[in-house]
PDB file of N, CA, C and O in Angstrom:
ATOM      1  N   MET A   1      31.342  -7.875   6.283  1.00  0.00           N
ATOM      2  CA  MET A   1      31.316  -6.853   5.260  1.00  0.00           C
ATOM      3  C   MET A   1      32.509  -5.925   5.448  1.00  0.00           C
ATOM      4  O   MET A   1      32.839  -5.569   6.562  1.00  0.00           O
ATOM      5  N   LYS A   2      33.086  -5.506   4.350  1.00  0.00           N
ATOM      6  CA  LYS A   2      34.194  -4.565   4.414  1.00  0.00           C
ATOM      7  C   LYS A   2      33.665  -3.168   4.708  1.00  0.00           C
ATOM      8  O   LYS A   2      32.684  -2.725   4.099  1.00  0.00           O
ATOM      9  N   PRO A   3      34.294  -2.469   5.623  1.00  0.00           N
ATOM     10  CA  PRO A   3      33.834  -1.105   5.909  1.00  0.00           C
ATOM     11  C   PRO A   3      34.250  -0.143   4.791  1.00  0.00           C
ATOM     12  O   PRO A   3      35.299  -0.289   4.177  1.00  0.00           O
ATOM     13  N   GLY A   4      33.391   0.838   4.529  1.00  0.00           N
ATOM     14  CA  GLY A   4      33.722   1.905   3.592  1.00  0.00           C
ATOM     15  C   GLY A   4      33.442   1.619   2.122  1.00  0.00           C
ATOM     16  O   GLY A   4      33.711   2.477   1.288  1.00  0.00           O
ATOM     17  N   ILE A   5      32.915   0.436   1.757  1.00  0.00           N
ATOM     18  CA  ILE A   5      32.672   0.159   0.342  1.00  0.00           C
ATOM     19  C   ILE A   5      31.178   0.103   0.003  1.00  0.00           C
ATOM     20  O   ILE A   5      30.816   0.067  -1.161  1.00  0.00           O
ATOM     21  N   HIS A   6      30.316   0.121   0.981  1.00  0.00           N
ATOM     22  CA  HIS A   6      28.881   0.024   0.741  1.00  0.00           C
ATOM     23  C   HIS A   6      28.254   1.415   0.727  1.00  0.00           C
ATOM     24  O   HIS A   6      28.610   2.279   1.517  1.00  0.00           O
ATOM     25  N   PRO A   7      27.291   1.636  -0.182  1.00  0.00           N
ATOM     26  CA  PRO A   7      26.626   2.941  -0.227  1.00  0.00           C
ATOM     27  C   PRO A   7      25.753   3.167   1.007  1.00  0.00           C
ATOM     28  O   PRO A   7      25.329   2.223   1.668  1.00  0.00           O
ATOM     29  N   ASN A   8      25.481   4.418   1.273  1.00  0.00           N
ATOM     30  CA  ASN A   8      24.675   4.805   2.425  1.00  0.00           C
ATOM     31  C   ASN A   8      23.207   4.479   2.160  1.00  0.00           C
ATOM     32  O   ASN A   8      22.620   4.962   1.198  1.00  0.00           O
ATOM     33  N   TYR A   9      22.597   3.650   3.002  1.00  0.00           N
ATOM     34  CA  TYR A   9      21.196   3.279   2.889  1.00  0.00           C
ATOM     35  C   TYR A   9      20.380   4.224   3.748  1.00  0.00           C
ATOM     36  O   TYR A   9      20.640   4.383   4.934  1.00  0.00           O
ATOM     37  N   GLN A  10      19.383   4.880   3.142  1.00  0.00           N
ATOM     38  CA  GLN A  10      18.598   5.881   3.864  1.00  0.00           C
ATOM     39  C   GLN A  10      17.153   5.854   3.385  1.00  0.00           C
ATOM     40  O   GLN A  10      16.839   5.246   2.377  1.00  0.00           O
ATOM     41  N   LYS A  11      16.291   6.535   4.098  1.00  0.00           N
ATOM     42  CA  LYS A  11      14.906   6.664   3.676  1.00  0.00           C
ATOM     43  C   LYS A  11      14.808   7.787   2.652  1.00  0.00           C
ATOM     44  O   LYS A  11      15.408   8.841   2.816  1.00  0.00           O
ATOM     45  N   VAL A  12      14.055   7.529   1.571  1.00  0.00           N
ATOM     46  CA  VAL A  12      13.822   8.522   0.527  1.00  0.00           C
ATOM     47  C   VAL A  12      12.346   8.484   0.126  1.00  0.00           C
ATOM     48  O   VAL A  12      11.660   7.487   0.349  1.00  0.00           O
ATOM     49  N   VAL A  13      11.875   9.568  -0.463  1.00  0.00           N
ATOM     50  CA  VAL A  13      10.508   9.640  -0.966  1.00  0.00           C
ATOM     51  C   VAL A  13      10.567   9.520  -2.483  1.00  0.00           C
ATOM     52  O   VAL A  13      11.297  10.257  -3.141  1.00  0.00           O
ATOM     53  N   PHE A  14       9.815   8.564  -3.033  1.00  0.00           N
ATOM     54  CA  PHE A  14       9.686   8.413  -4.474  1.00  0.00           C
ATOM     55  C   PHE A  14       8.374   9.057  -4.899  1.00  0.00           C
ATOM     56  O   PHE A  14       7.343   8.848  -4.260  1.00  0.00           O
ATOM     57  N   MET A  15       8.412   9.869  -5.973  1.00  0.00           N
ATOM     58  CA  MET A  15       7.202  10.530  -6.460  1.00  0.00           C
ATOM     59  C   MET A  15       6.994  10.200  -7.931  1.00  0.00           C
ATOM     60  O   MET A  15       7.891  10.376  -8.757  1.00  0.00           O
ATOM     61  N   ASP A  16       5.807   9.703  -8.259  1.00  0.00           N
ATOM     62  CA  ASP A  16       5.425   9.437  -9.640  1.00  0.00           C
ATOM     63  C   ASP A  16       5.063  10.780 -10.270  1.00  0.00           C
ATOM     64  O   ASP A  16       4.123  11.446  -9.838  1.00  0.00           O
ATOM     65  N   VAL A  17       5.805  11.194 -11.299  1.00  0.00           N
ATOM     66  CA  VAL A  17       5.582  12.512 -11.897  1.00  0.00           C
ATOM     67  C   VAL A  17       4.295  12.578 -12.706  1.00  0.00           C
ATOM     68  O   VAL A  17       3.773  13.663 -12.955  1.00  0.00           O
ATOM     69  N   ASN A  18       3.736  11.438 -13.109  1.00  0.00           N
ATOM     70  CA  ASN A  18       2.499  11.431 -13.884  1.00  0.00           C
ATOM     71  C   ASN A  18       1.259  11.607 -13.016  1.00  0.00           C
ATOM     72  O   ASN A  18       0.304  12.246 -13.436  1.00  0.00           O
ATOM     73  N   SER A  19       1.274  11.053 -11.828  1.00  0.00           N
ATOM     74  CA  SER A  19       0.080  11.111 -10.991  1.00  0.00           C
ATOM     75  C   SER A  19       0.279  11.894  -9.693  1.00  0.00           C
ATOM     76  O   SER A  19      -0.685  12.222  -9.017  1.00  0.00           O
ATOM     77  N   GLY A  20       1.522  12.156  -9.318  1.00  0.00           N
ATOM     78  CA  GLY A  20       1.778  12.848  -8.058  1.00  0.00           C
ATOM     79  C   GLY A  20       1.806  11.917  -6.858  1.00  0.00           C
ATOM     80  O   GLY A  20       1.977  12.368  -5.728  1.00  0.00           O
ATOM     81  N   TYR A  21       1.636  10.620  -7.071  1.00  0.00           N
ATOM     82  CA  TYR A  21       1.639   9.627  -5.996  1.00  0.00           C
ATOM     83  C   TYR A  21       3.024   9.568  -5.361  1.00  0.00           C
ATOM     84  O   TYR A  21       4.032   9.515  -6.055  1.00  0.00           O
ATOM     85  N   LYS A  22       3.084   9.596  -4.019  1.00  0.00           N
ATOM     86  CA  LYS A  22       4.361   9.565  -3.300  1.00  0.00           C
ATOM     87  C   LYS A  22       4.360   8.421  -2.300  1.00  0.00           C
ATOM     88  O   LYS A  22       3.326   8.104  -1.716  1.00  0.00           O
ATOM     89  N   PHE A  23       5.543   7.820  -2.103  1.00  0.00           N
ATOM     90  CA  PHE A  23       5.685   6.809  -1.062  1.00  0.00           C
ATOM     91  C   PHE A  23       7.092   6.866  -0.493  1.00  0.00           C
ATOM     92  O   PHE A  23       8.048   7.235  -1.160  1.00  0.00           O
ATOM     93  N   LEU A  24       7.197   6.511   0.776  1.00  0.00           N
ATOM     94  CA  LEU A  24       8.459   6.520   1.510  1.00  0.00           C
ATOM     95  C   LEU A  24       9.042   5.120   1.504  1.00  0.00           C
ATOM     96  O   LEU A  24       8.340   4.143   1.785  1.00  0.00           O
ATOM     97  N   SER A  25      10.322   5.007   1.169  1.00  0.00           N
ATOM     98  CA  SER A  25      10.984   3.712   1.110  1.00  0.00           C
ATOM     99  C   SER A  25      12.460   3.896   1.418  1.00  0.00           C
ATOM    100  O   SER A  25      12.955   5.004   1.484  1.00  0.00           O
ATOM    101  N   GLY A  26      13.158   2.803   1.587  1.00  0.00           N
ATOM    102  CA  GLY A  26      14.596   2.845   1.790  1.00  0.00           C
ATOM    103  C   GLY A  26      15.326   2.664   0.473  1.00  0.00           C
ATOM    104  O   GLY A  26      14.889   1.911  -0.381  1.00  0.00           O
ATOM    105  N   SER A  27      16.435   3.374   0.290  1.00  0.00           N
ATOM    106  CA  SER A  27      17.191   3.286  -0.947  1.00  0.00           C
ATOM    107  C   SER A  27      18.611   3.787  -0.740  1.00  0.00           C
ATOM    108  O   SER A  27      18.896   4.513   0.214  1.00  0.00           O
ATOM    109  N   THR A  28      19.491   3.418  -1.662  1.00  0.00           N
ATOM    110  CA  THR A  28      20.849   3.962  -1.658  1.00  0.00           C
ATOM    111  C   THR A  28      20.951   5.161  -2.599  1.00  0.00           C
ATOM    112  O   THR A  28      21.979   5.804  -2.663  1.00  0.00           O
ATOM    113  N   LYS A  29      19.878   5.461  -3.334  1.00  0.00           N
ATOM    114  CA  LYS A  29      19.870   6.620  -4.236  1.00  0.00           C
ATOM    115  C   LYS A  29      19.846   7.910  -3.424  1.00  0.00           C
ATOM    116  O   LYS A  29      19.320   7.958  -2.323  1.00  0.00           O
ATOM    117  N   THR A  30      20.419   8.955  -4.005  1.00  0.00           N
ATOM    118  CA  THR A  30      20.403  10.266  -3.374  1.00  0.00           C
ATOM    119  C   THR A  30      19.862  11.286  -4.361  1.00  0.00           C
ATOM    120  O   THR A  30      19.771  11.027  -5.561  1.00  0.00           O
ATOM    121  N   SER A  31      19.504  12.457  -3.863  1.00  0.00           N
ATOM    122  CA  SER A  31      18.967  13.508  -4.706  1.00  0.00           C
ATOM    123  C   SER A  31      19.257  14.857  -4.075  1.00  0.00           C
ATOM    124  O   SER A  31      19.384  14.977  -2.851  1.00  0.00           O
ATOM    125  N   ASN A  32      19.355  15.880  -4.908  1.00  0.00           N
ATOM    126  CA  ASN A  32      19.537  17.242  -4.403  1.00  0.00           C
ATOM    127  C   ASN A  32      18.216  17.839  -3.949  1.00  0.00           C
ATOM    128  O   ASN A  32      18.193  18.780  -3.168  1.00  0.00           O
ATOM    129  N   GLU A  33      17.097  17.296  -4.461  1.00  0.00           N
ATOM    130  CA  GLU A  33      15.771  17.775  -4.066  1.00  0.00           C
ATOM    131  C   GLU A  33      15.337  17.079  -2.786  1.00  0.00           C
ATOM    132  O   GLU A  33      15.617  15.908  -2.580  1.00  0.00           O
ATOM    133  N   THR A  34      14.624  17.815  -1.936  1.00  0.00           N
ATOM    134  CA  THR A  34      14.099  17.242  -0.699  1.00  0.00           C
ATOM    135  C   THR A  34      12.616  17.573  -0.580  1.00  0.00           C
ATOM    136  O   THR A  34      12.111  18.473  -1.245  1.00  0.00           O
ATOM    137  N   ILE A  35      11.946  16.837   0.280  1.00  0.00           N
ATOM    138  CA  ILE A  35      10.530  17.055   0.530  1.00  0.00           C
ATOM    139  C   ILE A  35      10.239  16.754   1.993  1.00  0.00           C
ATOM    140  O   ILE A  35      10.865  15.877   2.593  1.00  0.00           O
ATOM    141  N   GLU A  36       9.299  17.494   2.554  1.00  0.00           N
ATOM    142  CA  GLU A  36       8.891  17.223   3.937  1.00  0.00           C
ATOM    143  C   GLU A  36       7.779  16.180   3.898  1.00  0.00           C
ATOM    144  O   GLU A  36       6.764  16.360   3.226  1.00  0.00           O
ATOM    145  N   TRP A  37       7.964  15.086   4.605  1.00  0.00           N
ATOM    146  CA  TRP A  37       7.016  13.982   4.614  1.00  0.00           C
ATOM    147  C   TRP A  37       5.977  14.180   5.704  1.00  0.00           C
ATOM    148  O   TRP A  37       6.073  15.077   6.530  1.00  0.00           O
ATOM    149  N   GLU A  38       4.970  13.324   5.742  1.00  0.00           N
ATOM    150  CA  GLU A  38       3.856  13.420   6.689  1.00  0.00           C
ATOM    151  C   GLU A  38       4.296  13.345   8.141  1.00  0.00           C
ATOM    152  O   GLU A  38       3.613  13.853   9.028  1.00  0.00           O
ATOM    153  N   ASP A  39       5.432  12.699   8.418  1.00  0.00           N
ATOM    154  CA  ASP A  39       5.907  12.578   9.792  1.00  0.00           C
ATOM    155  C   ASP A  39       6.687  13.809  10.261  1.00  0.00           C
ATOM    156  O   ASP A  39       7.183  13.844  11.382  1.00  0.00           O
ATOM    157  N   GLY A  40       6.816  14.823   9.388  1.00  0.00           N
ATOM    158  CA  GLY A  40       7.504  16.053   9.752  1.00  0.00           C
ATOM    159  C   GLY A  40       8.989  16.061   9.422  1.00  0.00           C
ATOM    160  O   GLY A  40       9.640  17.088   9.540  1.00  0.00           O
ATOM    161  N   ASN A  41       9.544  14.931   9.000  1.00  0.00           N
ATOM    162  CA  ASN A  41      10.961  14.858   8.638  1.00  0.00           C
ATOM    163  C   ASN A  41      11.151  15.212   7.159  1.00  0.00           C
ATOM    164  O   ASN A  41      10.240  15.074   6.354  1.00  0.00           O
ATOM    165  N   THR A  42      12.351  15.637   6.827  1.00  0.00           N
ATOM    166  CA  THR A  42      12.692  15.973   5.449  1.00  0.00           C
ATOM    167  C   THR A  42      13.525  14.836   4.852  1.00  0.00           C
ATOM    168  O   THR A  42      14.488  14.389   5.461  1.00  0.00           O
ATOM    169  N   TYR A  43      13.131  14.386   3.660  1.00  0.00           N
ATOM    170  CA  TYR A  43      13.798  13.272   2.993  1.00  0.00           C
ATOM    171  C   TYR A  43      14.178  13.679   1.563  1.00  0.00           C
ATOM    172  O   TYR A  43      13.543  14.555   0.978  1.00  0.00           O
ATOM    173  N   PRO A  44      15.195  13.012   0.977  1.00  0.00           N
ATOM    174  CA  PRO A  44      15.501  13.246  -0.434  1.00  0.00           C
ATOM    175  C   PRO A  44      14.311  12.823  -1.303  1.00  0.00           C
ATOM    176  O   PRO A  44      13.618  11.857  -1.003  1.00  0.00           O
ATOM    177  N   LEU A  45      14.067  13.557  -2.396  1.00  0.00           N
ATOM    178  CA  LEU A  45      12.958  13.274  -3.302  1.00  0.00           C
ATOM    179  C   LEU A  45      13.502  12.710  -4.606  1.00  0.00           C
ATOM    180  O   LEU A  45      14.347  13.326  -5.258  1.00  0.00           O
ATOM    181  N   ILE A  46      13.018  11.526  -4.996  1.00  0.00           N
ATOM    182  CA  ILE A  46      13.415  10.888  -6.250  1.00  0.00           C
ATOM    183  C   ILE A  46      12.171  10.817  -7.132  1.00  0.00           C
ATOM    184  O   ILE A  46      11.163  10.246  -6.729  1.00  0.00           O
ATOM    185  N   LYS A  47      12.239  11.422  -8.318  1.00  0.00           N
ATOM    186  CA  LYS A  47      11.106  11.426  -9.240  1.00  0.00           C
ATOM    187  C   LYS A  47      11.228  10.239 -10.193  1.00  0.00           C
ATOM    188  O   LYS A  47      12.295   9.988 -10.744  1.00  0.00           O
ATOM    189  N   VAL A  48      10.115   9.510 -10.364  1.00  0.00           N
ATOM    190  CA  VAL A  48      10.077   8.351 -11.251  1.00  0.00           C
ATOM    191  C   VAL A  48       8.958   8.532 -12.278  1.00  0.00           C
ATOM    192  O   VAL A  48       7.973   9.224 -12.030  1.00  0.00           O
ATOM    193  N   GLU A  49       9.130   7.914 -13.446  1.00  0.00           N
ATOM    194  CA  GLU A  49       8.140   8.019 -14.515  1.00  0.00           C
ATOM    195  C   GLU A  49       6.936   7.099 -14.277  1.00  0.00           C
ATOM    196  O   GLU A  49       5.817   7.461 -14.575  1.00  0.00           O
ATOM    197  N   ILE A  50       7.195   5.901 -13.755  1.00  0.00           N
ATOM    198  CA  ILE A  50       6.129   4.916 -13.562  1.00  0.00           C
ATOM    199  C   ILE A  50       6.250   4.304 -12.174  1.00  0.00           C
ATOM    200  O   ILE A  50       7.333   3.949 -11.737  1.00  0.00           O
ATOM    201  N   SER A  51       5.124   4.194 -11.482  1.00  0.00           N
ATOM    202  CA  SER A  51       5.065   3.507 -10.193  1.00  0.00           C
ATOM    203  C   SER A  51       3.883   2.553 -10.224  1.00  0.00           C
ATOM    204  O   SER A  51       3.210   2.422 -11.245  1.00  0.00           O
ATOM    205  N   SER A  52       3.600   1.922  -9.124  1.00  0.00           N
ATOM    206  CA  SER A  52       2.458   1.014  -9.069  1.00  0.00           C
ATOM    207  C   SER A  52       1.145   1.759  -9.281  1.00  0.00           C
ATOM    208  O   SER A  52       0.141   1.163  -9.644  1.00  0.00           O
ATOM    209  N   ASP A  53       1.153   3.081  -9.093  1.00  0.00           N
ATOM    210  CA  ASP A  53      -0.054   3.887  -9.267  1.00  0.00           C
ATOM    211  C   ASP A  53      -0.401   4.087 -10.743  1.00  0.00           C
ATOM    212  O   ASP A  53      -1.571   4.214 -11.085  1.00  0.00           O
ATOM    213  N   THR A  54       0.594   4.119 -11.629  1.00  0.00           N
ATOM    214  CA  THR A  54       0.335   4.379 -13.047  1.00  0.00           C
ATOM    215  C   THR A  54       0.749   3.240 -13.971  1.00  0.00           C
ATOM    216  O   THR A  54       0.539   3.328 -15.169  1.00  0.00           O
ATOM    217  N   HIS A  55       1.329   2.167 -13.467  1.00  0.00           N
ATOM    218  CA  HIS A  55       1.765   1.063 -14.319  1.00  0.00           C
ATOM    219  C   HIS A  55       0.549   0.285 -14.814  1.00  0.00           C
ATOM    220  O   HIS A  55      -0.332  -0.061 -14.030  1.00  0.00           O
ATOM    221  N   PRO A  56       0.475   0.004 -16.124  1.00  0.00           N
ATOM    222  CA  PRO A  56      -0.704  -0.679 -16.669  1.00  0.00           C
ATOM    223  C   PRO A  56      -0.997  -2.037 -16.043  1.00  0.00           C
ATOM    224  O   PRO A  56      -2.144  -2.414 -15.916  1.00  0.00           O
ATOM    225  N   PHE A  57       0.014  -2.774 -15.624  1.00  0.00           N
ATOM    226  CA  PHE A  57      -0.216  -4.088 -15.028  1.00  0.00           C
ATOM    227  C   PHE A  57      -0.985  -3.971 -13.717  1.00  0.00           C
ATOM    228  O   PHE A  57      -1.884  -4.753 -13.438  1.00  0.00           O
ATOM    229  N   TYR A  58      -0.644  -2.980 -12.897  1.00  0.00           N
ATOM    230  CA  TYR A  58      -1.284  -2.824 -11.594  1.00  0.00           C
ATOM    231  C   TYR A  58      -2.614  -2.086 -11.680  1.00  0.00           C
ATOM    232  O   TYR A  58      -3.515  -2.329 -10.901  1.00  0.00           O
ATOM    233  N   THR A  59      -2.758  -1.170 -12.649  1.00  0.00           N
ATOM    234  CA  THR A  59      -3.993  -0.406 -12.752  1.00  0.00           C
ATOM    235  C   THR A  59      -5.038  -1.110 -13.600  1.00  0.00           C
ATOM    236  O   THR A  59      -6.219  -0.787 -13.522  1.00  0.00           O
ATOM    237  N   GLY A  60      -4.615  -2.052 -14.456  1.00  0.00           N
ATOM    238  CA  GLY A  60      -5.547  -2.751 -15.332  1.00  0.00           C
ATOM    239  C   GLY A  60      -5.869  -1.972 -16.588  1.00  0.00           C
ATOM    240  O   GLY A  60      -6.751  -2.347 -17.350  1.00  0.00           O
ATOM    241  N   LYS A  61      -5.188  -0.871 -16.854  1.00  0.00           N
ATOM    242  CA  LYS A  61      -5.437  -0.053 -18.037  1.00  0.00           C
ATOM    243  C   LYS A  61      -4.276  -0.214 -19.014  1.00  0.00           C
ATOM    244  O   LYS A  61      -3.231   0.399 -18.855  1.00  0.00           O
ATOM    245  N   GLN A  62      -4.458  -1.042 -20.014  1.00  0.00           N
ATOM    246  CA  GLN A  62      -3.436  -1.262 -21.023  1.00  0.00           C
ATOM    247  C   GLN A  62      -3.517  -0.170 -22.077  1.00  0.00           C
ATOM    248  O   GLN A  62      -4.595   0.164 -22.550  1.00  0.00           O
ATOM    249  N   LYS A  63      -2.388   0.375 -22.473  1.00  0.00           N
ATOM    250  CA  LYS A  63      -2.371   1.405 -23.503  1.00  0.00           C
ATOM    251  C   LYS A  63      -2.400   0.796 -24.901  1.00  0.00           C
ATOM    252  O   LYS A  63      -3.025   1.316 -25.796  1.00  0.00           O
ATOM    253  N   PHE A  64      -1.681  -0.292 -25.103  1.00  0.00           N
ATOM    254  CA  PHE A  64      -1.552  -0.887 -26.419  1.00  0.00           C
ATOM    255  C   PHE A  64      -2.114  -2.305 -26.408  1.00  0.00           C
ATOM    256  O   PHE A  64      -1.410  -3.263 -26.692  1.00  0.00           O
ATOM    257  N   ALA A  65      -3.378  -2.452 -26.113  1.00  0.00           N
ATOM    258  CA  ALA A  65      -3.969  -3.776 -25.988  1.00  0.00           C
ATOM    259  C   ALA A  65      -4.098  -4.475 -27.339  1.00  0.00           C
ATOM    260  O   ALA A  65      -3.757  -5.638 -27.467  1.00  0.00           O
ATOM    261  N   GLU A  66      -4.565  -3.786 -28.366  1.00  0.00           N
ATOM    262  CA  GLU A  66      -4.814  -4.404 -29.665  1.00  0.00           C
ATOM    263  C   GLU A  66      -4.035  -3.686 -30.761  1.00  0.00           C
ATOM    264  O   GLU A  66      -4.600  -3.065 -31.647  1.00  0.00           O
ATOM    265  N   ARG A  67      -2.734  -3.779 -30.724  1.00  0.00           N
ATOM    266  CA  ARG A  67      -1.908  -3.104 -31.727  1.00  0.00           C
ATOM    267  C   ARG A  67      -1.746  -3.918 -32.989  1.00  0.00           C
ATOM    268  O   ARG A  67      -1.486  -3.370 -34.028  1.00  0.00           O
ATOM    269  N   GLY A  68      -1.874  -5.205 -32.906  1.00  0.00           N
ATOM    270  CA  GLY A  68      -1.651  -6.062 -34.063  1.00  0.00           C
ATOM    271  C   GLY A  68      -0.203  -6.513 -34.110  1.00  0.00           C
ATOM    272  O   GLY A  68       0.652  -6.049 -33.362  1.00  0.00           O
ATOM    273  N   GLY A  69       0.074  -7.417 -35.037  1.00  0.00           N
ATOM    274  CA  GLY A  69       1.419  -7.944 -35.167  1.00  0.00           C
ATOM    275  C   GLY A  69       2.315  -7.049 -36.004  1.00  0.00           C
ATOM    276  O   GLY A  69       1.889  -6.015 -36.526  1.00  0.00           O
ATOM    277  N   ARG A  70       3.560  -7.475 -36.157  1.00  0.00           N
ATOM    278  CA  ARG A  70       4.525  -6.682 -36.922  1.00  0.00           C
ATOM    279  C   ARG A  70       4.106  -6.513 -38.376  1.00  0.00           C
ATOM    280  O   ARG A  70       4.177  -5.426 -38.943  1.00  0.00           O
ATOM    281  N   ALA A  71       3.688  -7.611 -38.988  1.00  0.00           N
ATOM    282  CA  ALA A  71       3.300  -7.561 -40.402  1.00  0.00           C
ATOM    283  C   ALA A  71       2.087  -6.655 -40.598  1.00  0.00           C
ATOM    284  O   ALA A  71       2.045  -5.853 -41.545  1.00  0.00           O
ATOM    285  N   GLU A  72       1.103  -6.762 -39.732  1.00  0.00           N
ATOM    286  CA  GLU A  72      -0.100  -5.933 -39.844  1.00  0.00           C
ATOM    287  C   GLU A  72       0.237  -4.452 -39.713  1.00  0.00           C
ATOM    288  O   GLU A  72      -0.272  -3.620 -40.460  1.00  0.00           O
ATOM    289  N   ARG A  73       1.101  -4.115 -38.774  1.00  0.00           N
ATOM    290  CA  ARG A  73       1.482  -2.710 -38.602  1.00  0.00           C
ATOM    291  C   ARG A  73       2.277  -2.194 -39.793  1.00  0.00           C
ATOM    292  O   ARG A  73       2.109  -1.054 -40.216  1.00  0.00           O
ATOM    293  N   PHE A  74       3.159  -3.047 -40.372  1.00  0.00           N
ATOM    294  CA  PHE A  74       3.930  -2.664 -41.551  1.00  0.00           C
ATOM    295  C   PHE A  74       2.996  -2.384 -42.716  1.00  0.00           C
ATOM    296  O   PHE A  74       3.126  -1.372 -43.406  1.00  0.00           O
ATOM    297  N   MET A  75       2.056  -3.293 -42.945  1.00  0.00           N
ATOM    298  CA  MET A  75       1.110  -3.130 -44.051  1.00  0.00           C
ATOM    299  C   MET A  75       0.271  -1.868 -43.882  1.00  0.00           C
ATOM    300  O   MET A  75       0.035  -1.138 -44.840  1.00  0.00           O
ATOM    301  N   GLN A  76      -0.145  -1.601 -42.669  1.00  0.00           N
ATOM    302  CA  GLN A  76      -0.957  -0.420 -42.404  1.00  0.00           C
ATOM    303  C   GLN A  76      -0.123   0.856 -42.567  1.00  0.00           C
ATOM    304  O   GLN A  76      -0.608   1.840 -43.127  1.00  0.00           O
ATOM    305  N   LYS A  77       1.106   0.817 -42.138  1.00  0.00           N
ATOM    306  CA  LYS A  77       1.986   1.995 -42.210  1.00  0.00           C
ATOM    307  C   LYS A  77       2.206   2.428 -43.664  1.00  0.00           C
ATOM    308  O   LYS A  77       2.228   3.615 -43.964  1.00  0.00           O
ATOM    309  N   TYR A  78       2.388   1.447 -44.566  1.00  0.00           N
ATOM    310  CA  TYR A  78       2.663   1.753 -45.969  1.00  0.00           C
ATOM    311  C   TYR A  78       1.446   1.572 -46.884  1.00  0.00           C
ATOM    312  O   TYR A  78       1.589   1.470 -48.094  1.00  0.00           O
ATOM    313  N   ASN A  79       0.264   1.562 -46.300  1.00  0.00           N
ATOM    314  CA  ASN A  79      -1.000   1.465 -47.043  1.00  0.00           C
ATOM    315  C   ASN A  79      -0.990   0.302 -48.036  1.00  0.00           C
ATOM    316  O   ASN A  79      -1.368   0.459 -49.196  1.00  0.00           O
ATOM    317  N   MET A  80      -0.551  -0.837 -47.577  1.00  0.00           N
ATOM    318  CA  MET A  80      -0.527  -2.038 -48.423  1.00  0.00           C
ATOM    319  C   MET A  80      -1.674  -2.945 -48.008  1.00  0.00           C
ATOM    320  O   MET A  80      -2.085  -2.938 -46.850  1.00  0.00           O
ATOM    321  N   LYS A  81      -2.167  -3.719 -48.944  1.00  0.00           N
ATOM    322  CA  LYS A  81      -3.245  -4.647 -48.624  1.00  0.00           C
ATOM    323  C   LYS A  81      -2.695  -6.060 -48.615  1.00  0.00           C
ATOM    324  O   LYS A  81      -1.856  -6.419 -49.444  1.00  0.00           O
ATOM    325  N   GLN A  82      -3.176  -6.857 -47.690  1.00  0.00           N
ATOM    326  CA  GLN A  82      -2.745  -8.255 -47.626  1.00  0.00           C
ATOM    327  C   GLN A  82      -3.537  -9.065 -48.656  1.00  0.00           C
ATOM    328  O   GLN A  82      -4.700  -8.797 -48.919  1.00  0.00           O
ATOM    329  N   LYS A  83      -2.881 -10.067 -49.218  1.00  0.00           N
ATOM    330  CA  LYS A  83      -3.532 -10.920 -50.225  1.00  0.00           C
ATOM    331  C   LYS A  83      -4.293 -12.031 -49.570  1.00  0.00           C
ATOM    332  O   LYS A  83      -4.071 -12.513 -48.565  1.00  0.00           O
TER     333      LYS A  83
END
């Protein structure tokens, strides 16, 4: 590997902003925000919208299970009836 071209790999805390779920992982991402973790060390904090805690595939809670097809939604949107 060439020296000086690879990003710095470090431990960071990812936090799901919807549920507050946090986990420690390794990443090359950085952040100006920090958080003190359970082990007493301070790590950069990266906020994410979806994690395994809130993702519908992992939780089993689908938001749009029965939306219908494109044609059905179009007809419903413009109050049209199918023949």
